[in-house]
Amino acid sequence: MSLRAYRASLLWFEPGAHYEEDGLLVVGPNAKGVQVVQAIGSWRSLSPSYCRQPIEHLPGRLIAPGFVDMHVHFPQTNVMGSPAAGLLPWLENYTFPEEQRFESQAYSEEAAGFFLDELLRNGVTTALAFATSHTTSVNALFSQAQARHLRLITGLCLMDRHAPQALLNQPGRTTNAAEQSLIESEALITRWHGKDRLGYAITPRFAPTSTDEQLQAAGELAARYPQTWIQSHVSENKDEIAWARELFPQSKSYLATYADFGLMRERAVYAHCIHFDDDDRALMRETGAVAAISPTSNLFLGSGFFDYAGADRVGFGYGLASDVGGGTSFSPFHTMLAAYYVGREGQSKTGLSLSPQHLWWQHTAGAARALGLEGVVGNLLPGCEADFVVINPKATPLLARKTALAGSLDELLFSMIVLGDDRLIERVVIAHPPTVQSDTTPGAPLS
Ligand code: GUN
Ligand code: ZN
């Protein structure tokens, strides 16, 4: 078996953060040829066993799990930084017009390639992403992710009302838009789900842009394919909530609408989850659905603050997400810092302050666990797929000055969370079959 070993500082989760100042990470193929972690620990304890392997020494560098973005929109790269009074005008004036362009295959492919390269440049190696309501956009994102050997989950955006006609799912020759969108979703599941490192997410955009018929059919599809994901939005903005309550008055709450249509289960990921009461939180816990917390988006659109104390008190799963283009950055460092601000806001009521280790966990092992991918990505325990980042904590003069002063792991991580961005990510290593050529450009995916 051909192994590769890296000597550097190491960060992983067991489940608490574990740091090894002088560590050794050993990577090699599993039975399917995917590069996985074979061993991790201190240089002193592991080097006798692996001294015959090629060892790459990376002094002064920190190897950490690739980041996991639980909710991001690939067609919204160009929408970032679009000013609006709130979610609904932002959707109408900027997002829906841009998403209409993804009917074009050429446009979709260029945007998908740029998006994935941008994720990688920022150290994000796994994403649960929205596409648009056009199958072209879904195929483009899957193809581009496959070419880069990425673990990526996406799906056809389901919306059959309350958006511009060109963005709604289109009827077939003998089917209405709802029926046709589910036929197309099932065909995409067959084509992509479980192929290489790709997964399919059944994707009703949010309840207000789907008819009862479409939500019902989406829930039935989700029951037929329990290994697929579900992704949507919920309880982000007060106007959105009022609209959803008007459209689905029979449900007990906006969130409960999704449960009523069979759209809450394990592997169901709801973005935002801000304006919840304890019944909503209990519904999340009981169904196994999880929240994708999107703090830069929530601050940018003025949506509100995720209630960490409420989530922990009732006990449902969550992790971090950029929510680009409502979100303002692809960088996990920016997202973790915004999550810290959100935790501070809650602290005035609850005394909670999010620790740097917990913030980092939410964007790696915690996000992977929430996605049902614990032990697969987001960590560097033996058996995990070898997606990792090589961080240079001295990437800028200010970071060099500040990280040199760190006297604990929390201080080191927090320096990077507060002062860091894509410049910290020196290299990204993606697990894939060993035959693929490597590239040593900084920030590029390597073998
Ligand atoms: N709710 C429905 N669609 C969207 C979207 O594209 N972004 C955000 N932030 N919320 C939504
Ligand atoms: Zn979103």
Tab-separated table of C-alpha atoms and ligand atoms in Angstrom:
chain	number	residue	atom	x	y	z
A	1	MET	CA	0.000	0.000	0.000
A	2	SER	CA	1.450	3.366	-0.938
A	3	LEU	CA	1.281	5.778	1.966
A	4	ARG	CA	2.074	9.456	2.269
A	5	ALA	CA	2.935	11.106	5.538
A	6	TYR	CA	2.952	14.738	6.597
A	7	ARG	CA	4.852	16.096	9.578
A	8	ALA	CA	3.294	19.319	10.878
A	9	SER	CA	1.175	20.647	13.720
A	10	LEU	CA	-2.167	18.823	13.614
A	11	LEU	CA	-5.736	19.610	14.653
A	12	TRP	CA	-8.544	17.054	14.836
A	13	PHE	CA	-11.606	16.208	16.971
A	14	GLU	CA	-12.176	13.256	19.323
A	15	PRO	CA	-14.861	14.757	19.661
A	16	GLY	CA	-13.198	17.649	21.582
A	17	ALA	CA	-10.409	19.476	19.769
A	18	HIS	CA	-7.089	17.646	19.837
A	19	TYR	CA	-3.872	19.466	18.950
A	20	GLU	CA	-0.434	18.017	18.357
A	21	GLU	CA	2.340	20.584	18.048
A	22	ASP	CA	4.712	18.153	16.278
A	23	GLY	CA	2.479	15.565	14.658
A	24	LEU	CA	2.392	12.975	11.902
A	25	LEU	CA	-0.563	12.413	9.572
A	26	VAL	CA	-0.429	9.248	7.470
A	27	VAL	CA	-2.688	8.914	4.428
A	28	GLY	CA	-3.251	5.972	2.106
A	29	PRO	CA	-5.909	4.321	-0.052
A	30	ASN	CA	-8.801	2.346	1.413
A	31	ALA	CA	-10.277	-0.722	-0.312
A	32	LYS	CA	-12.032	1.524	-2.866
A	33	GLY	CA	-8.856	3.479	-3.657
A	34	VAL	CA	-10.007	6.610	-1.839
A	35	GLN	CA	-7.286	8.307	0.171
A	36	VAL	CA	-8.148	8.056	3.867
A	37	VAL	CA	-6.352	8.792	7.095
A	38	GLN	CA	-4.382	5.717	8.187
A	39	ALA	CA	-2.859	7.171	11.342
A	40	ILE	CA	-2.622	10.452	13.231
A	41	GLY	CA	-0.707	11.346	16.368
A	42	SER	CA	2.530	12.722	17.687
A	43	TRP	CA	5.663	12.545	15.563
A	44	ARG	CA	7.454	10.878	18.426
A	45	SER	CA	4.930	8.033	18.786
A	46	LEU	CA	4.266	7.389	15.070
A	47	SER	CA	7.535	8.058	13.296
A	48	PRO	CA	9.154	4.679	14.193
A	49	SER	CA	6.320	2.857	12.374
A	50	TYR	CA	6.330	5.063	9.274
A	51	CYS	CA	10.002	5.960	8.828
A	52	ARG	CA	10.166	4.059	5.508
A	53	GLN	CA	7.369	6.130	3.943
A	54	PRO	CA	7.988	9.393	2.141
A	55	ILE	CA	7.434	12.087	4.750
A	56	GLU	CA	6.725	15.676	3.819
A	57	HIS	CA	7.916	18.010	6.541
A	58	LEU	CA	5.894	21.214	6.863
A	59	PRO	CA	7.540	23.199	9.655
A	60	GLY	CA	5.442	26.002	11.095
A	61	ARG	CA	2.308	24.742	9.331
A	62	LEU	CA	-0.964	23.473	10.816
A	63	ILE	CA	-2.853	20.641	9.106
A	64	ALA	CA	-6.562	20.701	9.911
A	65	PRO	CA	-9.690	19.037	8.474
A	66	GLY	CA	-11.109	20.646	5.339
A	67	PHE	CA	-14.024	22.899	6.198
A	68	VAL	CA	-17.633	21.807	5.617
A	69	ASP	CA	-20.108	24.427	4.347
A	70	MET	CA	-23.613	23.222	5.223
A	71	HIS	CA	-25.521	25.701	3.084
A	72	VAL	CA	-24.361	27.733	0.113
A	73	HIS	CA	-25.888	28.764	-3.234
A	74	PHE	CA	-23.588	28.190	-6.194
A	75	PRO	CA	-25.664	30.439	-8.522
A	76	GLN	CA	-25.373	33.370	-6.126
A	77	THR	CA	-21.675	34.193	-6.391
A	78	ASN	CA	-22.567	37.315	-8.379
A	79	VAL	CA	-25.326	38.201	-5.910
A	80	MET	CA	-22.937	38.700	-2.979
A	81	GLY	CA	-22.972	42.226	-1.651
A	82	SER	CA	-26.342	43.206	-3.141
A	83	PRO	CA	-28.048	45.708	-0.843
A	84	ALA	CA	-31.708	45.241	0.088
A	85	ALA	CA	-34.076	46.076	2.903
A	86	GLY	CA	-34.429	42.396	3.773
A	87	LEU	CA	-34.748	38.863	2.453
A	88	LEU	CA	-37.821	39.180	0.228
A	89	PRO	CA	-36.762	42.315	-1.733
A	90	TRP	CA	-33.234	40.876	-1.974
A	91	LEU	CA	-34.655	37.724	-3.573
A	92	GLU	CA	-36.889	39.652	-5.938
A	93	ASN	CA	-34.441	42.351	-7.052
A	94	TYR	CA	-31.140	40.511	-7.235
A	95	THR	CA	-31.325	36.772	-6.647
A	96	PHE	CA	-34.197	35.672	-8.865
A	97	PRO	CA	-32.929	37.693	-11.878
A	98	GLU	CA	-29.408	36.232	-11.557
A	99	GLU	CA	-30.649	32.651	-11.084
A	100	GLN	CA	-32.610	32.854	-14.340
A	101	ARG	CA	-29.291	32.930	-16.215
A	102	PHE	CA	-28.557	29.342	-15.170
A	103	GLU	CA	-30.829	27.960	-17.825
A	104	SER	CA	-27.714	28.281	-19.988
A	105	GLN	CA	-25.324	25.358	-19.803
A	106	ALA	CA	-22.276	27.477	-20.615
A	107	TYR	CA	-23.181	30.022	-17.934
A	108	SER	CA	-23.814	27.248	-15.386
A	109	GLU	CA	-20.536	25.490	-16.101
A	110	GLU	CA	-18.393	28.587	-15.855
A	111	ALA	CA	-20.131	29.631	-12.627
A	112	ALA	CA	-19.861	26.122	-11.131
A	113	GLY	CA	-16.130	25.931	-11.846
A	114	PHE	CA	-15.499	29.363	-10.379
A	115	PHE	CA	-17.613	28.562	-7.315
A	116	LEU	CA	-15.831	25.289	-6.541
A	117	ASP	CA	-12.396	26.827	-7.024
A	118	GLU	CA	-13.389	29.621	-4.694
A	119	LEU	CA	-14.540	27.115	-2.060
A	120	LEU	CA	-11.213	25.304	-2.365
A	121	ARG	CA	-9.175	28.497	-2.205
A	122	ASN	CA	-10.906	29.153	1.094
A	123	GLY	CA	-10.313	25.652	2.458
A	124	VAL	CA	-13.863	24.359	2.033
A	125	THR	CA	-13.712	20.759	0.841
A	126	THR	CA	-17.325	19.615	1.375
A	127	ALA	CA	-20.498	21.572	0.639
A	128	LEU	CA	-24.244	21.134	0.659
A	129	ALA	CA	-25.182	23.549	-2.100
A	130	PHE	CA	-28.274	24.940	-3.756
A	131	ALA	CA	-28.379	24.998	-7.554
A	132	THR	CA	-31.264	26.617	-9.477
A	133	SER	CA	-34.543	25.240	-10.789
A	134	HIS	CA	-32.805	24.279	-14.071
A	135	THR	CA	-31.382	20.761	-14.468
A	136	THR	CA	-28.511	22.360	-16.431
A	137	SER	CA	-27.301	24.007	-13.231
A	138	VAL	CA	-27.420	20.741	-11.252
A	139	ASN	CA	-25.583	18.761	-13.907
A	140	ALA	CA	-22.968	21.505	-14.222
A	141	LEU	CA	-22.229	21.579	-10.507
A	142	PHE	CA	-22.076	17.786	-10.168
A	143	SER	CA	-19.804	17.481	-13.223
A	144	GLN	CA	-17.423	20.169	-12.044
A	145	ALA	CA	-17.313	18.678	-8.528
A	146	GLN	CA	-16.686	15.219	-9.934
A	147	ALA	CA	-13.791	16.535	-12.014
A	148	ARG	CA	-12.254	17.948	-8.821
A	149	HIS	CA	-12.961	14.730	-6.807
A	150	LEU	CA	-14.969	16.738	-4.298
A	151	ARG	CA	-17.548	15.554	-1.817
A	152	LEU	CA	-20.499	17.682	-2.798
A	153	ILE	CA	-24.262	17.489	-2.346
A	154	THR	CA	-26.757	19.424	-4.433
A	155	GLY	CA	-30.136	19.074	-6.130
A	156	LEU	CA	-32.761	20.640	-8.362
A	157	CYS	CA	-34.374	23.676	-6.739
A	158	LEU	CA	-38.114	23.041	-6.471
A	159	MET	CA	-40.278	26.137	-6.941
A	160	ASP	CA	-43.566	26.067	-8.802
A	161	ARG	CA	-45.126	29.372	-7.716
A	162	HIS	CA	-44.454	32.912	-6.437
A	163	ALA	CA	-41.332	33.599	-8.482
A	164	PRO	CA	-40.717	34.884	-12.036
A	165	GLN	CA	-42.072	32.463	-14.630
A	166	ALA	CA	-38.596	31.823	-16.075
A	167	LEU	CA	-37.367	30.605	-12.695
A	168	LEU	CA	-40.232	28.256	-11.939
A	169	ASN	CA	-40.004	24.540	-12.699
A	170	GLN	CA	-41.531	24.044	-16.142
A	171	PRO	CA	-44.331	21.600	-16.975
A	172	GLY	CA	-43.638	18.619	-19.253
A	173	ARG	CA	-45.697	17.630	-22.283
A	174	THR	CA	-48.186	15.681	-20.194
A	175	THR	CA	-47.230	16.739	-16.659
A	176	ASN	CA	-47.692	19.889	-14.603
A	177	ALA	CA	-44.671	21.739	-13.145
A	178	ALA	CA	-44.844	19.954	-9.779
A	179	GLU	CA	-44.986	16.502	-11.365
A	180	GLN	CA	-42.265	17.318	-13.869
A	181	SER	CA	-39.915	18.742	-11.220
A	182	LEU	CA	-40.139	15.509	-9.227
A	183	ILE	CA	-39.605	13.372	-12.315
A	184	GLU	CA	-36.481	15.422	-13.035
A	185	SER	CA	-35.339	15.181	-9.411
A	186	GLU	CA	-35.647	11.398	-9.472
A	187	ALA	CA	-33.715	11.183	-12.740
A	188	LEU	CA	-30.958	13.315	-11.181
A	189	ILE	CA	-30.865	11.033	-8.116
A	190	THR	CA	-30.401	8.034	-10.392
A	191	ARG	CA	-27.685	9.772	-12.345
A	192	TRP	CA	-25.655	11.314	-9.508
A	193	HIS	CA	-26.488	10.139	-5.979
A	194	GLY	CA	-23.688	7.954	-4.587
A	195	LYS	CA	-21.551	8.352	-7.685
A	196	ASP	CA	-17.935	8.957	-6.641
A	197	ARG	CA	-18.212	11.436	-3.760
A	198	LEU	CA	-21.474	13.068	-4.838
A	199	GLY	CA	-24.825	13.104	-3.081
A	200	TYR	CA	-28.299	14.316	-3.975
A	201	ALA	CA	-30.426	16.732	-1.939
A	202	ILE	CA	-34.164	17.061	-2.528
A	203	THR	CA	-34.435	20.851	-2.545
A	204	PRO	CA	-37.715	22.713	-2.069
A	205	ARG	CA	-36.423	26.319	-2.025
A	206	PHE	CA	-38.742	27.309	0.826
A	207	ALA	CA	-42.398	26.598	1.488
A	208	PRO	CA	-43.746	29.874	-0.024
A	209	THR	CA	-42.436	29.055	-3.516
A	210	SER	CA	-43.933	25.554	-3.654
A	211	THR	CA	-47.519	24.401	-3.978
A	212	ASP	CA	-48.919	21.806	-1.583
A	213	GLU	CA	-48.724	19.328	-4.440
A	214	GLN	CA	-45.002	19.917	-4.974
A	215	LEU	CA	-44.151	19.714	-1.259
A	216	GLN	CA	-46.204	16.528	-0.932
A	217	ALA	CA	-44.431	14.921	-3.868
A	218	ALA	CA	-41.032	16.041	-2.533
A	219	GLY	CA	-41.819	14.392	0.810
A	220	GLU	CA	-42.803	11.169	-0.963
A	221	LEU	CA	-39.585	11.196	-2.967
A	222	ALA	CA	-37.596	11.768	0.250
A	223	ALA	CA	-39.296	8.713	1.789
A	224	ARG	CA	-38.448	6.574	-1.239
A	225	TYR	CA	-34.776	7.639	-1.124
A	226	PRO	CA	-33.888	7.816	2.586
A	227	GLN	CA	-30.166	8.144	1.897
A	228	THR	CA	-30.628	11.395	-0.003
A	229	TRP	CA	-30.507	14.730	1.753
A	230	ILE	CA	-33.254	17.351	1.986
A	231	GLN	CA	-32.373	21.048	2.037
A	232	SER	CA	-34.522	24.139	2.414
A	233	HIS	CA	-34.868	27.424	4.309
A	234	VAL	CA	-36.961	28.163	7.373
A	235	SER	CA	-37.686	30.931	9.890
A	236	GLU	CA	-35.136	33.355	8.533
A	237	ASN	CA	-37.086	36.592	8.349
A	238	LYS	CA	-40.258	37.919	9.960
A	239	ASP	CA	-41.963	38.825	6.630
A	240	GLU	CA	-41.117	35.405	5.223
A	241	ILE	CA	-42.610	33.722	8.291
A	242	ALA	CA	-45.829	35.766	8.046
A	243	TRP	CA	-46.099	34.816	4.351
A	244	ALA	CA	-45.545	31.127	5.056
A	245	ARG	CA	-48.132	31.170	7.844
A	246	GLU	CA	-50.656	32.775	5.476
A	247	LEU	CA	-50.018	30.148	2.785
A	248	PHE	CA	-50.050	27.137	5.118
A	249	PRO	CA	-52.426	28.103	7.953
A	250	GLN	CA	-53.244	24.481	8.742
A	251	SER	CA	-49.714	23.794	10.020
A	252	LYS	CA	-48.789	24.522	13.606
A	253	SER	CA	-45.791	26.655	12.641
A	254	TYR	CA	-43.715	27.506	9.564
A	255	LEU	CA	-41.290	24.705	10.444
A	256	ALA	CA	-44.156	22.272	11.045
A	257	THR	CA	-45.265	22.843	7.440
A	258	TYR	CA	-42.236	20.854	6.327
A	259	ALA	CA	-42.994	18.050	8.802
A	260	ASP	CA	-46.592	17.940	7.545
A	261	PHE	CA	-45.310	17.214	4.041
A	262	GLY	CA	-42.825	14.538	5.148
A	263	LEU	CA	-39.803	16.793	4.741
A	264	MET	CA	-38.300	16.450	8.203
A	265	ARG	CA	-36.068	13.483	8.855
A	266	GLU	CA	-32.406	12.608	9.326
A	267	ARG	CA	-30.339	14.296	6.625
A	268	ALA	CA	-32.839	17.155	6.347
A	269	VAL	CA	-30.931	20.439	6.599
A	270	TYR	CA	-32.781	23.691	7.241
A	271	ALA	CA	-30.959	26.968	6.762
A	272	HIS	CA	-31.344	29.736	9.363
A	273	CYS	CA	-33.826	28.410	12.004
A	274	ILE	CA	-33.724	31.788	13.739
A	275	HIS	CA	-37.222	32.614	14.958
A	276	PHE	CA	-38.012	29.275	16.617
A	277	ASP	CA	-39.972	28.500	19.750
A	278	ASP	CA	-39.341	25.425	21.876
A	279	ASP	CA	-41.955	23.394	19.961
A	280	ASP	CA	-39.981	24.027	16.767
A	281	ARG	CA	-36.752	23.073	18.502
A	282	ALA	CA	-38.319	19.865	19.800
A	283	LEU	CA	-39.558	19.066	16.288
A	284	MET	CA	-36.004	19.419	14.985
A	285	ARG	CA	-34.693	17.114	17.698
A	286	GLU	CA	-37.427	14.501	17.306
A	287	THR	CA	-37.188	14.285	13.532
A	288	GLY	CA	-33.373	14.398	13.378
A	289	ALA	CA	-33.431	17.467	11.124
A	290	VAL	CA	-30.547	19.908	11.601
A	291	ALA	CA	-29.859	23.627	11.253
A	292	ALA	CA	-27.357	25.264	8.917
A	293	ILE	CA	-26.439	28.412	10.830
A	294	SER	CA	-25.567	31.214	8.424
A	295	PRO	CA	-24.357	34.148	10.508
A	296	THR	CA	-22.815	36.424	7.849
A	297	SER	CA	-26.045	36.168	5.850
A	298	ASN	CA	-28.226	36.782	8.884
A	299	LEU	CA	-26.232	39.877	9.831
A	300	PHE	CA	-26.100	41.142	6.219
A	301	LEU	CA	-29.826	40.745	5.543
A	302	GLY	CA	-30.795	41.843	9.045
A	303	SER	CA	-32.623	38.558	9.575
A	304	GLY	CA	-31.809	38.011	13.240
A	305	PHE	CA	-29.589	35.869	15.460
A	306	PHE	CA	-29.523	32.088	15.761
A	307	ASP	CA	-30.290	31.098	19.357
A	308	TYR	CA	-27.427	28.783	20.344
A	309	ALA	CA	-28.602	28.463	23.938
A	310	GLY	CA	-32.082	27.417	22.782
A	311	ALA	CA	-30.666	24.837	20.376
A	312	ASP	CA	-28.393	23.364	23.046
A	313	ARG	CA	-31.103	23.389	25.710
A	314	VAL	CA	-33.540	21.399	23.566
A	315	GLY	CA	-30.794	19.503	21.769
A	316	PHE	CA	-30.892	19.544	17.995
A	317	GLY	CA	-27.963	19.346	15.592
A	318	TYR	CA	-26.363	22.230	13.789
A	319	GLY	CA	-23.273	23.434	11.967
A	320	LEU	CA	-22.004	26.477	10.127
A	321	ALA	CA	-22.671	27.703	6.620
A	322	SER	CA	-21.741	30.669	4.437
A	323	ASP	CA	-25.123	31.017	2.698
A	324	VAL	CA	-23.396	32.855	-0.147
A	325	GLY	CA	-24.821	35.048	-1.754
A	326	GLY	CA	-26.880	36.245	1.265
A	327	GLY	CA	-23.649	35.472	3.085
A	328	THR	CA	-20.819	37.914	2.633
A	329	SER	CA	-17.828	35.566	2.406
A	330	PHE	CA	-16.714	32.134	1.273
A	331	SER	CA	-14.146	32.150	4.065
A	332	PRO	CA	-14.866	29.863	7.026
A	333	PHE	CA	-12.813	32.265	9.152
A	334	HIS	CA	-15.276	35.056	8.437
A	335	THR	CA	-18.216	32.739	9.101
A	336	MET	CA	-16.779	31.560	12.421
A	337	LEU	CA	-16.145	35.155	13.478
A	338	ALA	CA	-19.715	36.136	12.603
A	339	ALA	CA	-20.961	33.125	14.595
A	340	TYR	CA	-18.944	34.393	17.514
A	341	TYR	CA	-20.675	37.790	17.258
A	342	VAL	CA	-24.043	36.037	17.128
A	343	GLY	CA	-23.126	34.034	20.243
A	344	ARG	CA	-22.117	37.272	21.955
A	345	GLU	CA	-25.506	38.785	21.172
A	346	GLY	CA	-27.141	35.803	22.854
A	347	GLN	CA	-24.684	36.069	25.714
A	348	SER	CA	-26.364	39.214	26.966
A	349	LYS	CA	-29.383	37.006	27.707
A	350	THR	CA	-27.795	33.664	28.523
A	351	GLY	CA	-24.161	34.195	29.477
A	352	LEU	CA	-23.101	31.973	26.575
A	353	SER	CA	-19.883	32.708	24.694
A	354	LEU	CA	-18.794	30.348	21.943
A	355	SER	CA	-15.295	29.007	22.422
A	356	PRO	CA	-12.850	29.087	19.487
A	357	GLN	CA	-12.654	25.280	19.542
A	358	HIS	CA	-16.430	24.991	19.382
A	359	LEU	CA	-16.612	27.496	16.508
A	360	TRP	CA	-14.014	25.487	14.555
A	361	TRP	CA	-15.854	22.244	15.333
A	362	GLN	CA	-19.109	23.721	14.001
A	363	HIS	CA	-17.463	24.281	10.624
A	364	THR	CA	-15.702	20.866	10.429
A	365	ALA	CA	-16.540	17.773	12.484
A	366	GLY	CA	-19.775	19.269	13.833
A	367	ALA	CA	-21.036	20.180	10.375
A	368	ALA	CA	-20.084	16.723	9.099
A	369	ARG	CA	-21.983	15.107	11.967
A	370	ALA	CA	-25.030	17.263	11.264
A	371	LEU	CA	-24.900	16.137	7.623
A	372	GLY	CA	-24.705	12.457	8.625
A	373	LEU	CA	-21.069	12.357	7.445
A	374	GLU	CA	-19.363	11.848	10.798
A	375	GLY	CA	-16.235	9.759	10.334
A	376	VAL	CA	-16.288	10.520	6.606
A	377	VAL	CA	-15.240	14.179	6.311
A	378	GLY	CA	-14.623	17.131	8.614
A	379	ASN	CA	-12.121	15.261	10.758
A	380	LEU	CA	-8.775	13.484	10.564
A	381	LEU	CA	-9.437	10.407	12.661
A	382	PRO	CA	-8.303	7.144	11.019
A	383	GLY	CA	-10.765	6.119	8.308
A	384	CYS	CA	-11.820	9.680	7.452
A	385	GLU	CA	-11.417	10.721	3.846
A	386	ALA	CA	-8.205	12.697	3.566
A	387	ASP	CA	-9.564	16.151	2.759
A	388	PHE	CA	-7.421	18.619	4.651
A	389	VAL	CA	-5.976	22.094	4.643
A	390	VAL	CA	-2.434	23.213	5.261
A	391	ILE	CA	-2.640	26.466	7.183
A	392	ASN	CA	0.179	28.965	7.468
A	393	PRO	CA	-0.526	30.764	10.753
A	394	LYS	CA	2.067	33.381	9.765
A	395	ALA	CA	0.455	34.150	6.416
A	396	THR	CA	0.351	37.912	7.008
A	397	PRO	CA	2.538	40.164	9.148
A	398	LEU	CA	-0.305	40.732	11.578
A	399	LEU	CA	-1.131	37.014	11.848
A	400	ALA	CA	2.550	36.185	12.343
A	401	ARG	CA	2.794	38.732	15.123
A	402	LYS	CA	-0.417	37.637	16.816
A	403	THR	CA	-0.193	33.844	16.489
A	404	ALA	CA	3.372	33.939	17.857
A	405	LEU	CA	1.884	35.198	21.122
A	406	ALA	CA	-0.676	32.371	21.445
A	407	GLY	CA	-0.254	30.543	24.737
A	408	SER	CA	-3.045	27.989	24.250
A	409	LEU	CA	-4.965	26.233	21.486
A	410	ASP	CA	-7.945	28.541	22.027
A	411	GLU	CA	-5.717	31.595	21.637
A	412	LEU	CA	-4.149	30.215	18.452
A	413	LEU	CA	-7.505	29.307	16.885
A	414	PHE	CA	-9.105	32.578	17.903
A	415	SER	CA	-6.265	34.635	16.411
A	416	MET	CA	-6.926	32.926	13.089
A	417	ILE	CA	-10.726	33.209	13.376
A	418	VAL	CA	-10.545	36.944	14.083
A	419	LEU	CA	-7.702	37.937	11.749
A	420	GLY	CA	-7.792	35.199	9.115
A	421	ASP	CA	-9.122	34.734	5.607
A	422	ASP	CA	-8.157	32.845	2.435
A	423	ARG	CA	-4.520	33.913	2.861
A	424	LEU	CA	-4.202	31.413	5.716
A	425	ILE	CA	-4.971	28.488	3.402
A	426	GLU	CA	-1.643	27.555	1.866
A	427	ARG	CA	-2.703	24.251	0.377
A	428	VAL	CA	-5.772	22.058	0.071
A	429	VAL	CA	-5.435	18.303	-0.192
A	430	ILE	CA	-8.380	16.335	-1.584
A	431	ALA	CA	-8.872	12.607	-1.066
A	432	HIS	CA	-8.973	10.852	-4.391
A	433	PRO	CA	-7.503	7.879	-6.182
A	434	PRO	CA	-3.701	8.035	-6.152
A	435	THR	CA	-3.323	7.975	-9.934
A	436	VAL	CA	-4.475	11.589	-10.358
A	437	GLN	CA	-1.670	14.087	-10.889
A	438	SER	CA	-0.865	16.590	-8.184
A	439	ASP	CA	-0.377	20.298	-8.455
A	440	THR	CA	1.787	22.302	-6.119
A	441	THR	CA	0.252	25.726	-6.716
A	442	PRO	CA	-0.651	27.372	-3.392
A	443	GLY	CA	-4.337	26.969	-2.702
A	444	ALA	CA	-4.792	24.350	-5.410
A	445	PRO	CA	-6.227	20.918	-4.654
A	446	LEU	CA	-3.425	18.399	-4.276
A	447	SER	CA	-3.320	14.640	-4.346
B	1	GUN	N1	-35.056	31.836	1.236
B	1	GUN	C1	-35.466	31.375	0.032
B	1	GUN	N2	-34.496	31.480	-0.885
B	1	GUN	C2	-33.439	31.987	-0.257
B	1	GUN	C3	-32.125	32.318	-0.686
B	1	GUN	O1	-31.741	32.158	-1.845
B	1	GUN	N3	-31.305	32.846	0.264
B	1	GUN	C4	-31.692	33.021	1.548
B	1	GUN	N4	-30.824	33.539	2.436
B	1	GUN	N5	-32.920	32.726	1.965
B	1	GUN	C5	-33.787	32.226	1.076
B	2	ZN	ZN	-29.794	30.000	1.531
